[in-house]
Amino acid sequence: MGKSDELDRADAVKFSLDRHSGIGARTDRELRFGRLKQRAARGIWHLAMLAVGVVWLIPFVWVIWTAFRPKDAGMNSFLTWQWTFEHFARVWEGAPFAQYYLNTLTIAGGVLAVQLFSLTLAAYAFARLRFFGRDVVFMLFLVQIMVPADVLIFSNYHVLKEFGLLDTKLGIMLPYFASAFGIFLLRQTFKQMPLELEEAAMVEGCSRLGILWRIFVPLSLPVYISFAVVSVSYQWNNFLWPLIVTNSVENRPLTVGLAMFAQSFETGAQWAEVSAATLLVVAPLLIGFLLFQRKFINSFMHSGIK
Amino acid sequence: MRMSVTWKERLARNGLAWALLLPSLLFLILFTYYPMLKTAWLSLFQADLAVPEPVFNGADNYAFLFSDPVFQKVFSNNLWFAVGTVPTSMILAFLMALFADKAMAGKTFSRVAFFYPNMVPMIAVANIWLFIYTPQYGLLAQLAQWVGRADMNLLGHPDTVMGAMIVMMIWKEAGYFMIFYLAGLQNIPKDLYESASMDGVGAWKVTTRITIPLTMPTTLFVGVVALTNAFKLVDHLWIMTKGGPDNASNLLLYHIYDTAFSFYDQGMAAAMTVVMIAVLLILSSLQFFGWDRKIHYQ
């Protein structure tokens, strides 16, 4: 909106300048044609990008359509608006999705809780303390961002086996307890805290840990929330690692449960159930995203911090 | 306060710092450094079902790996997968950001529509797209039948399966990259645009002369993320093709998973993991060292 106004105004100013200075190089008609061309280009640009948006939505609409359609409604009766919950009911009864939900919540919550603790401490050390070997340790932490646990599934499986923690929720969580990404994110924020605040608190007799807990943490709350959004979505979506670690319903997260459920059918008649199950799995995060669109997008923007 | 830095104070500060780092460092050692070293060591052994205990065989695993047609196929698949997904999703992401930043209508709609695939787990994405690609029942097959074409089986043919995966991955990732461009666009000084519009510079020229050069750091960052993602994201294969047909859609990480947990060849899986780590370190070092400084405009 603002930009087009500016452009128009700029044109108008230019036009009147031309007229008054008597140059008259751009006639009235030429100018109007130019503006028309500009407007047409803008229209095409909007139409094209909105079309991309619609195309982007098609896969999801297709899944929703299948999940809520009665099976006997037939593919060709697109015009009737029959819908049903029966596929969801059958999915909920047919596989232990309630248990999977609980498992995913436990894993995501457990990982986040430990991460918040470990990264707060480490971020403070990097942001505010000068200590021997800081640069080397900092580089070492970078390694986790370059080589994340995702690609170390084979290696970590062996470590977990040594600990005898295969097929446990703790086993799924352990590799994510330290988050270099979170540490760097929070370090950036801690670094921006005014030094005077800290010095004043120290004069008052507050210890470093007290300052961290009473000043740094509360003031960084938005960053913590951003990190939480990214971390929880990550655990919610994680698949390959829990797949190889787990071997029982008690420990399987939603993604693995969904994959098992989808594979248990031969191709063909069960698409409605698979679609319903897929929606069950993605619903919480998607609803969260739709409700807090701006917050979610900002959070993921932070995941690009170097 | 800083003038009286005594040995005692320095010792206390160092002690505190290391104590604060300890929890993170402990988990990083256990689940990043130790497994990496252990894997590098194991890659020098024959450790499959043929031997009861791992047998040292030097660089044999690597020698075999690089002459193995399946590994070559998988590795080149991965390169093609990167070539197919990275530039297209980045260009799309840039256009999406340009639009979502200043659109006169449909700003929120486009942000939501472009970004939501990022909130969907890869495994659910695979289910959704399987149901688009699948013969007979799938969305594309039904469209093909509608216009009177024969049945369509994109995932069943070695020639088309990779293309189908690439399209899916672009759909999944473009919106994620868009948000970095959105952030990058905010960093461009507004008066640049103002003076350009005062001078009557067209939108195309503004984009190529101002926007694209000034979002170069974002492009580099997104490029590295996109490249590494091409090696990291493989969950969909488990649902859609298991790497087939005839390894036509197989990717390195999935092949590692298969080798370790279907064929129980630990030595080879270890060697491939080492290759994977090397690839990722090389790709990310592009960002952390070298290029970064040259492209920064500040």
Coordinates of N, CA and C in Angstrom, one line a residue, chain B residues 71-228:
Chain B
F71 N 27.0 -47.4 -3.9 CA 27.4 -46.2 -3.2 C 27.5 -45.0 -4.2
Q72 N 28.1 -45.3 -5.3 CA 28.3 -44.2 -6.3 C 26.9 -43.7 -6.7
K73 N 26.0 -44.7 -6.9 CA 24.7 -44.3 -7.3 C 24.0 -43.4 -6.3
V74 N 24.1 -43.9 -5.0 CA 23.5 -43.1 -3.9 C 24.1 -41.7 -3.8
F75 N 25.4 -41.7 -3.9 CA 26.1 -40.4 -3.7 C 25.7 -39.4 -4.9
S76 N 25.7 -40.0 -6.1 CA 25.3 -39.1 -7.2 C 23.8 -38.7 -7.1
N77 N 23.0 -39.6 -6.6 CA 21.6 -39.3 -6.4 C 21.5 -38.1 -5.5
N78 N 22.3 -38.1 -4.4 CA 22.3 -37.0 -3.4 C 22.7 -35.7 -4.0
L79 N 23.7 -35.8 -4.9 CA 24.1 -34.6 -5.6 C 23.0 -34.0 -6.5
W80 N 22.4 -34.9 -7.3 CA 21.3 -34.5 -8.1 C 20.1 -34.0 -7.3
F81 N 19.9 -34.6 -6.2 CA 18.8 -34.2 -5.3 C 19.1 -32.7 -4.8
A82 N 20.3 -32.4 -4.5 CA 20.7 -31.1 -4.1 C 20.6 -30.1 -5.3
V83 N 21.1 -30.5 -6.5 CA 21.0 -29.7 -7.6 C 19.5 -29.4 -8.0
G84 N 18.7 -30.4 -7.8 CA 17.2 -30.2 -8.1 C 16.5 -29.3 -7.1
T85 N 16.9 -29.4 -5.8 CA 16.1 -28.7 -4.8 C 16.6 -27.4 -4.4
V86 N 18.0 -27.2 -4.4 CA 18.5 -26.0 -3.8 C 18.3 -24.8 -4.6
P87 N 18.7 -24.7 -5.9 CA 18.4 -23.4 -6.5 C 17.0 -23.0 -6.7
T88 N 16.2 -24.0 -7.1 CA 14.7 -23.7 -7.3 C 14.1 -23.3 -6.0
S89 N 14.3 -24.0 -4.9 CA 13.6 -23.6 -3.6 C 14.1 -22.2 -3.2
M90 N 15.4 -21.9 -3.5 CA 15.9 -20.6 -3.0 C 15.3 -19.5 -3.9
I91 N 15.2 -19.7 -5.2 CA 14.6 -18.6 -6.0 C 13.2 -18.4 -5.6
L92 N 12.4 -19.5 -5.4 CA 11.1 -19.4 -5.0 C 11.0 -18.7 -3.7
A93 N 11.9 -19.1 -2.7 CA 11.8 -18.5 -1.4 C 12.0 -17.0 -1.5
F94 N 12.9 -16.6 -2.4 CA 13.2 -15.1 -2.6 C 12.0 -14.4 -3.1
L95 N 11.3 -15.0 -4.1 CA 10.1 -14.4 -4.7 C 9.0 -14.4 -3.6
M96 N 8.9 -15.5 -2.9 CA 7.8 -15.5 -1.8 C 8.1 -14.4 -0.8
A97 N 9.3 -14.2 -0.4 CA 9.6 -13.2 0.6 C 9.3 -11.8 0.0
L98 N 9.7 -11.5 -1.3 CA 9.4 -10.3 -1.9 C 7.9 -10.0 -1.8
F99 N 7.2 -11.0 -2.1 CA 5.7 -10.9 -2.1 C 5.2 -10.7 -0.7
A100 N 5.5 -11.6 0.2 CA 5.0 -11.6 1.5 C 5.4 -10.4 2.3
D101 N 6.5 -9.7 1.9 CA 7.0 -8.5 2.6 C 6.1 -7.3 2.3
K102 N 5.7 -7.2 1.0 CA 5.1 -5.9 0.6 C 3.8 -6.1 -0.1
A103 N 3.2 -7.3 -0.1 CA 2.0 -7.5 -0.9 C 0.9 -6.6 -0.5
M104 N 0.1 -6.1 -1.5 CA -1.0 -5.2 -1.2 C -2.2 -6.0 -0.7
A105 N -2.3 -7.3 -1.1 CA -3.4 -8.1 -0.7 C -2.9 -9.5 -0.5
G106 N -3.4 -10.2 0.5 CA -3.1 -11.6 0.8 C -1.7 -11.8 1.5
K107 N -1.3 -10.8 2.3 CA 0.0 -10.9 3.0 C 0.0 -12.1 3.9
T108 N -1.0 -12.1 4.8 CA -1.1 -13.2 5.8 C -1.3 -14.5 5.1
F109 N -2.3 -14.5 4.2 CA -2.6 -15.7 3.5 C -1.3 -16.3 2.9
S110 N -0.5 -15.5 2.2 CA 0.6 -16.1 1.5 C 1.7 -16.6 2.5
R111 N 1.9 -15.8 3.6 CA 2.8 -16.3 4.6 C 2.4 -17.6 5.2
V112 N 1.2 -17.8 5.5 CA 0.7 -19.1 6.0 C 0.8 -20.2 5.0
A113 N 0.3 -19.9 3.8 CA 0.3 -20.9 2.7 C 1.8 -21.3 2.4
F114 N 2.7 -20.4 2.3 CA 4.1 -20.8 2.0 C 4.8 -21.5 3.1
F115 N 4.5 -21.1 4.4 CA 5.3 -21.6 5.5 C 4.7 -22.9 6.1
Y116 N 3.4 -23.1 6.0 CA 2.9 -24.2 6.8 C 3.5 -25.6 6.5
P117 N 4.1 -25.9 5.3 CA 4.7 -27.2 5.1 C 5.8 -27.4 6.1
N118 N 6.5 -26.3 6.6 CA 7.5 -26.5 7.5 C 7.1 -27.0 8.9
M119 N 5.8 -26.8 9.2 CA 5.3 -27.3 10.5 C 4.8 -28.8 10.4
V120 N 4.8 -29.3 9.2 CA 4.4 -30.7 9.0 C 5.6 -31.7 9.0
P121 N 5.6 -32.7 9.9 CA 6.7 -33.6 9.9 C 7.0 -34.2 8.6
M122 N 8.2 -34.5 8.3 CA 8.7 -35.1 7.0 C 7.9 -36.4 6.8
I123 N 7.6 -37.1 7.8 CA 6.9 -38.4 7.7 C 5.5 -38.2 7.2
A124 N 4.9 -37.1 7.7 CA 3.5 -36.8 7.3 C 3.5 -36.2 5.9
V125 N 4.5 -35.4 5.6 CA 4.7 -34.9 4.2 C 4.7 -36.1 3.3
A126 N 5.5 -37.1 3.7 CA 5.6 -38.3 2.8 C 4.2 -39.0 2.6
N127 N 3.4 -39.1 3.7 CA 2.1 -39.7 3.5 C 1.2 -38.8 2.6
I128 N 1.3 -37.5 2.8 CA 0.5 -36.6 1.9 C 0.8 -36.7 0.5
W129 N 2.1 -36.7 0.2 CA 2.6 -36.7 -1.2 C 2.5 -38.1 -1.8
L130 N 2.6 -39.1 -1.0 CA 2.4 -40.5 -1.5 C 1.0 -40.6 -2.1
F131 N 0.1 -39.9 -1.4 CA -1.3 -39.9 -1.8 C -1.6 -39.0 -3.0
I132 N -0.6 -38.2 -3.3 CA -0.7 -37.4 -4.5 C -0.2 -38.2 -5.7
Y133 N 1.0 -38.9 -5.4 CA 1.7 -39.6 -6.5 C 1.2 -41.0 -6.8
T134 N 0.5 -41.6 -5.8 CA 0.2 -43.0 -6.0 C -0.7 -43.3 -7.2
P135 N -0.4 -44.4 -7.9 CA -1.2 -44.7 -9.1 C -2.7 -45.0 -8.7
Q136 N -3.6 -44.7 -9.6 CA -5.0 -45.0 -9.5 C -5.7 -44.1 -8.6
Y137 N -5.3 -44.1 -7.3 CA -6.1 -43.3 -6.3 C -5.6 -41.9 -6.1
G138 N -4.3 -41.7 -6.5 CA -3.6 -40.4 -6.2 C -4.2 -39.3 -6.9
L139 N -4.0 -38.1 -6.4 CA -4.5 -36.8 -7.0 C -4.0 -36.7 -8.5
L140 N -2.7 -36.9 -8.7 CA -2.2 -36.8 -10.1 C -2.8 -37.9 -11.0
A141 N -2.9 -39.1 -10.5 CA -3.4 -40.2 -11.3 C -4.9 -39.9 -11.7
Q142 N -5.6 -39.3 -10.7 CA -7.0 -39.0 -11.0 C -7.1 -37.9 -12.0
L143 N -6.2 -36.9 -11.9 CA -6.2 -35.8 -12.9 C -5.9 -36.3 -14.3
A144 N -4.9 -37.2 -14.3 CA -4.5 -37.8 -15.6 C -5.7 -38.6 -16.2
Q145 N -6.4 -39.3 -15.4 CA -7.6 -40.1 -15.9 C -8.6 -39.1 -16.4
W146 N -8.8 -38.0 -15.7 CA -9.8 -37.0 -16.1 C -9.5 -36.5 -17.5
V147 N -8.3 -36.1 -17.8 CA -8.0 -35.6 -19.1 C -7.7 -36.8 -20.1
G148 N -8.0 -38.0 -19.6 CA -8.0 -39.1 -20.6 C -6.7 -39.8 -20.8
R149 N -5.7 -39.4 -19.9 CA -4.4 -40.0 -20.1 C -4.4 -41.4 -19.4
A150 N -3.4 -42.2 -19.7 CA -3.3 -43.5 -19.0 C -2.9 -43.3 -17.6
D151 N -2.8 -44.3 -16.8 CA -2.4 -44.2 -15.4 C -1.0 -43.7 -15.3
M152 N -0.8 -43.1 -14.1 CA 0.4 -42.4 -13.9 C 1.1 -43.0 -12.6
N153 N 2.4 -43.4 -12.8 CA 3.0 -44.0 -11.6 C 4.4 -43.4 -11.5
L154 N 4.5 -42.1 -10.9 CA 5.7 -41.4 -10.9 C 6.7 -42.1 -10.0
L155 N 6.3 -42.7 -8.9 CA 7.2 -43.3 -7.9 C 7.7 -44.6 -8.3
G156 N 7.0 -45.3 -9.3 CA 7.4 -46.6 -9.7 C 8.4 -46.7 -10.8
H157 N 8.8 -45.5 -11.3 CA 9.8 -45.6 -12.4 C 11.1 -44.9 -12.0
P158 N 12.2 -45.5 -12.3 CA 13.5 -44.9 -12.0 C 13.7 -43.5 -12.6
D159 N 13.1 -43.3 -13.7 CA 13.3 -42.0 -14.4 C 12.5 -40.8 -13.7
T160 N 11.4 -41.1 -13.1 CA 10.6 -40.0 -12.6 C 10.6 -39.9 -11.1
V161 N 11.1 -40.9 -10.4 CA 11.0 -40.9 -8.9 C 11.7 -39.8 -8.3
M162 N 13.0 -39.5 -8.8 CA 13.8 -38.4 -8.2 C 13.1 -37.1 -8.4
G163 N 12.6 -36.9 -9.6 CA 11.9 -35.6 -9.9 C 10.7 -35.4 -9.0
A164 N 10.0 -36.5 -8.7 CA 8.8 -36.4 -7.8 C 9.3 -36.0 -6.4
M165 N 10.4 -36.6 -6.0 CA 10.9 -36.3 -4.6 C 11.4 -34.8 -4.6
I166 N 12.0 -34.3 -5.7 CA 12.5 -33.0 -5.7 C 11.3 -32.0 -5.6
V167 N 10.3 -32.2 -6.3 CA 9.1 -31.3 -6.2 C 8.6 -31.3 -4.8
M168 N 8.4 -32.4 -4.2 CA 7.9 -32.5 -2.8 C 8.8 -31.7 -1.9
M169 N 10.1 -31.9 -2.1 CA 11.1 -31.2 -1.1 C 11.0 -29.7 -1.3
I170 N 10.9 -29.2 -2.6 CA 10.8 -27.8 -2.8 C 9.5 -27.2 -2.1
W171 N 8.4 -28.0 -2.2 CA 7.2 -27.6 -1.5 C 7.4 -27.5 0.0
K172 N 8.2 -28.4 0.5 CA 8.4 -28.5 2.0 C 9.3 -27.3 2.4
E173 N 10.3 -27.0 1.6 CA 11.4 -26.1 2.2 C 11.3 -24.7 1.8
A174 N 10.7 -24.4 0.6 CA 10.8 -23.0 0.1 C 10.2 -22.0 1.2
G175 N 9.2 -22.3 1.9 CA 8.6 -21.4 2.8 C 9.5 -21.2 4.0
Y176 N 10.3 -22.2 4.4 CA 11.2 -22.1 5.5 C 12.3 -21.1 5.1
F177 N 12.8 -21.2 3.9 CA 13.9 -20.3 3.4 C 13.3 -18.9 3.2
M178 N 12.0 -18.8 2.9 CA 11.4 -17.5 2.7 C 11.6 -16.6 4.0
I179 N 11.5 -17.2 5.2 CA 11.5 -16.4 6.4 C 12.9 -15.8 6.6
F180 N 13.9 -16.5 6.1 CA 15.3 -15.8 6.2 C 15.4 -14.7 5.3
Y181 N 14.8 -14.8 4.1 CA 14.8 -13.7 3.2 C 13.9 -12.5 3.7
L182 N 12.8 -12.9 4.4 CA 12.0 -11.8 5.0 C 12.8 -11.1 6.0
A183 N 13.6 -11.8 6.8 CA 14.5 -11.1 7.8 C 15.5 -10.3 7.0
G184 N 16.1 -10.9 6.0 CA 17.1 -10.2 5.2 C 16.6 -8.9 4.6
L185 N 15.4 -8.9 4.2 CA 14.8 -7.7 3.5 C 14.6 -6.6 4.5
Q186 N 14.4 -7.0 5.8 CA 14.2 -5.9 6.8 C 15.5 -5.1 7.1
N187 N 16.7 -5.8 6.7 CA 18.0 -5.2 7.0 C 18.4 -4.2 5.9
I188 N 17.6 -4.1 4.8 CA 18.0 -3.2 3.8 C 17.5 -1.8 4.1
P189 N 18.4 -0.8 4.1 CA 18.0 0.5 4.5 C 16.8 1.0 3.6
K190 N 15.8 1.5 4.2 CA 14.6 2.0 3.5 C 14.9 3.1 2.5
D191 N 15.8 4.0 2.9 CA 16.0 5.2 2.1 C 16.6 4.8 0.7
L192 N 17.2 3.6 0.6 CA 17.7 3.2 -0.7 C 16.6 3.1 -1.7
Y193 N 15.5 2.5 -1.1 CA 14.3 2.3 -2.0 C 13.6 3.6 -2.3
E194 N 13.6 4.5 -1.2 CA 13.0 5.8 -1.4 C 13.7 6.6 -2.5
S195 N 15.0 6.6 -2.4 CA 15.7 7.5 -3.4 C 15.6 6.8 -4.8
A196 N 15.5 5.5 -4.8 CA 15.3 4.8 -6.1 C 14.0 5.2 -6.8
S197 N 13.0 5.2 -5.9 CA 11.6 5.5 -6.5 C 11.5 7.0 -6.8
M198 N 12.3 7.9 -6.1 CA 12.3 9.3 -6.5 C 12.9 9.5 -7.8
D199 N 13.9 8.6 -8.1 CA 14.6 8.8 -9.4 C 13.8 8.0 -10.5
G200 N 12.7 7.4 -10.1 CA 11.9 6.8 -11.1 C 12.5 5.4 -11.6
V201 N 13.3 4.8 -10.8 CA 13.8 3.5 -11.2 C 12.8 2.4 -11.1
G202 N 12.7 1.6 -12.1 CA 11.6 0.5 -12.1 C 11.8 -0.6 -11.1
A203 N 10.8 -1.3 -10.9 CA 10.8 -2.4 -9.9 C 11.8 -3.5 -10.2
W204 N 11.9 -3.8 -11.5 CA 12.9 -4.8 -11.9 C 14.3 -4.4 -11.5
K205 N 14.6 -3.2 -11.9 CA 16.0 -2.7 -11.6 C 16.2 -2.6 -10.1
V206 N 15.2 -2.1 -9.4 CA 15.4 -2.1 -7.9 C 15.7 -3.4 -7.4
T207 N 15.0 -4.5 -7.9 CA 15.3 -5.8 -7.4 C 16.7 -6.3 -7.7
T208 N 17.1 -6.1 -9.0 CA 18.4 -6.7 -9.4 C 19.5 -5.8 -8.9
R209 N 19.3 -4.5 -8.7 CA 20.5 -3.7 -8.3 C 20.6 -3.4 -6.8
I210 N 19.4 -3.5 -6.1 CA 19.4 -3.3 -4.7 C 19.1 -4.5 -3.9
T211 N 18.0 -5.1 -4.1 CA 17.5 -6.2 -3.3 C 18.4 -7.4 -3.3
I212 N 18.7 -7.9 -4.6 CA 19.5 -9.1 -4.7 C 20.9 -9.0 -4.1
P213 N 21.6 -7.9 -4.5 CA 23.0 -7.8 -3.9 C 23.0 -7.6 -2.4
L214 N 22.0 -6.9 -1.9 CA 22.0 -6.7 -0.4 C 21.4 -7.8 0.4
T215 N 20.9 -8.8 -0.3 CA 20.4 -10.0 0.5 C 21.4 -11.2 0.3
M216 N 22.6 -10.8 -0.3 CA 23.6 -11.9 -0.5 C 24.0 -12.7 0.7
P217 N 24.2 -12.0 1.9 CA 24.5 -12.8 3.0 C 23.4 -13.9 3.4
T218 N 22.2 -13.4 3.2 CA 21.1 -14.4 3.4 C 21.2 -15.5 2.4
T219 N 21.4 -15.2 1.2 CA 21.5 -16.2 0.1 C 22.6 -17.2 0.5
L220 N 23.7 -16.7 0.9 CA 24.8 -17.7 1.3 C 24.4 -18.6 2.5
F221 N 23.8 -17.9 3.5 CA 23.3 -18.7 4.6 C 22.3 -19.8 4.2
V222 N 21.3 -19.3 3.5 CA 20.2 -20.2 3.1 C 20.8 -21.3 2.2
G223 N 21.7 -20.9 1.3 CA 22.4 -21.9 0.4 C 23.0 -23.1 1.2
V224 N 23.7 -22.7 2.2 CA 24.4 -23.7 3.0 C 23.4 -24.6 3.8
V225 N 22.3 -24.0 4.3 CA 21.3 -24.8 5.0 C 20.6 -25.7 4.0
A226 N 20.3 -25.2 2.8 CA 19.6 -26.0 1.8 C 20.5 -27.2 1.4
L227 N 21.8 -26.9 1.1 CA 22.7 -27.9 0.7 C 22.8 -29.0 1.8
T228 N 23.0 -28.6 3.0 CA 23.1 -29.6 4.1 C 21.8 -30.4 4.3

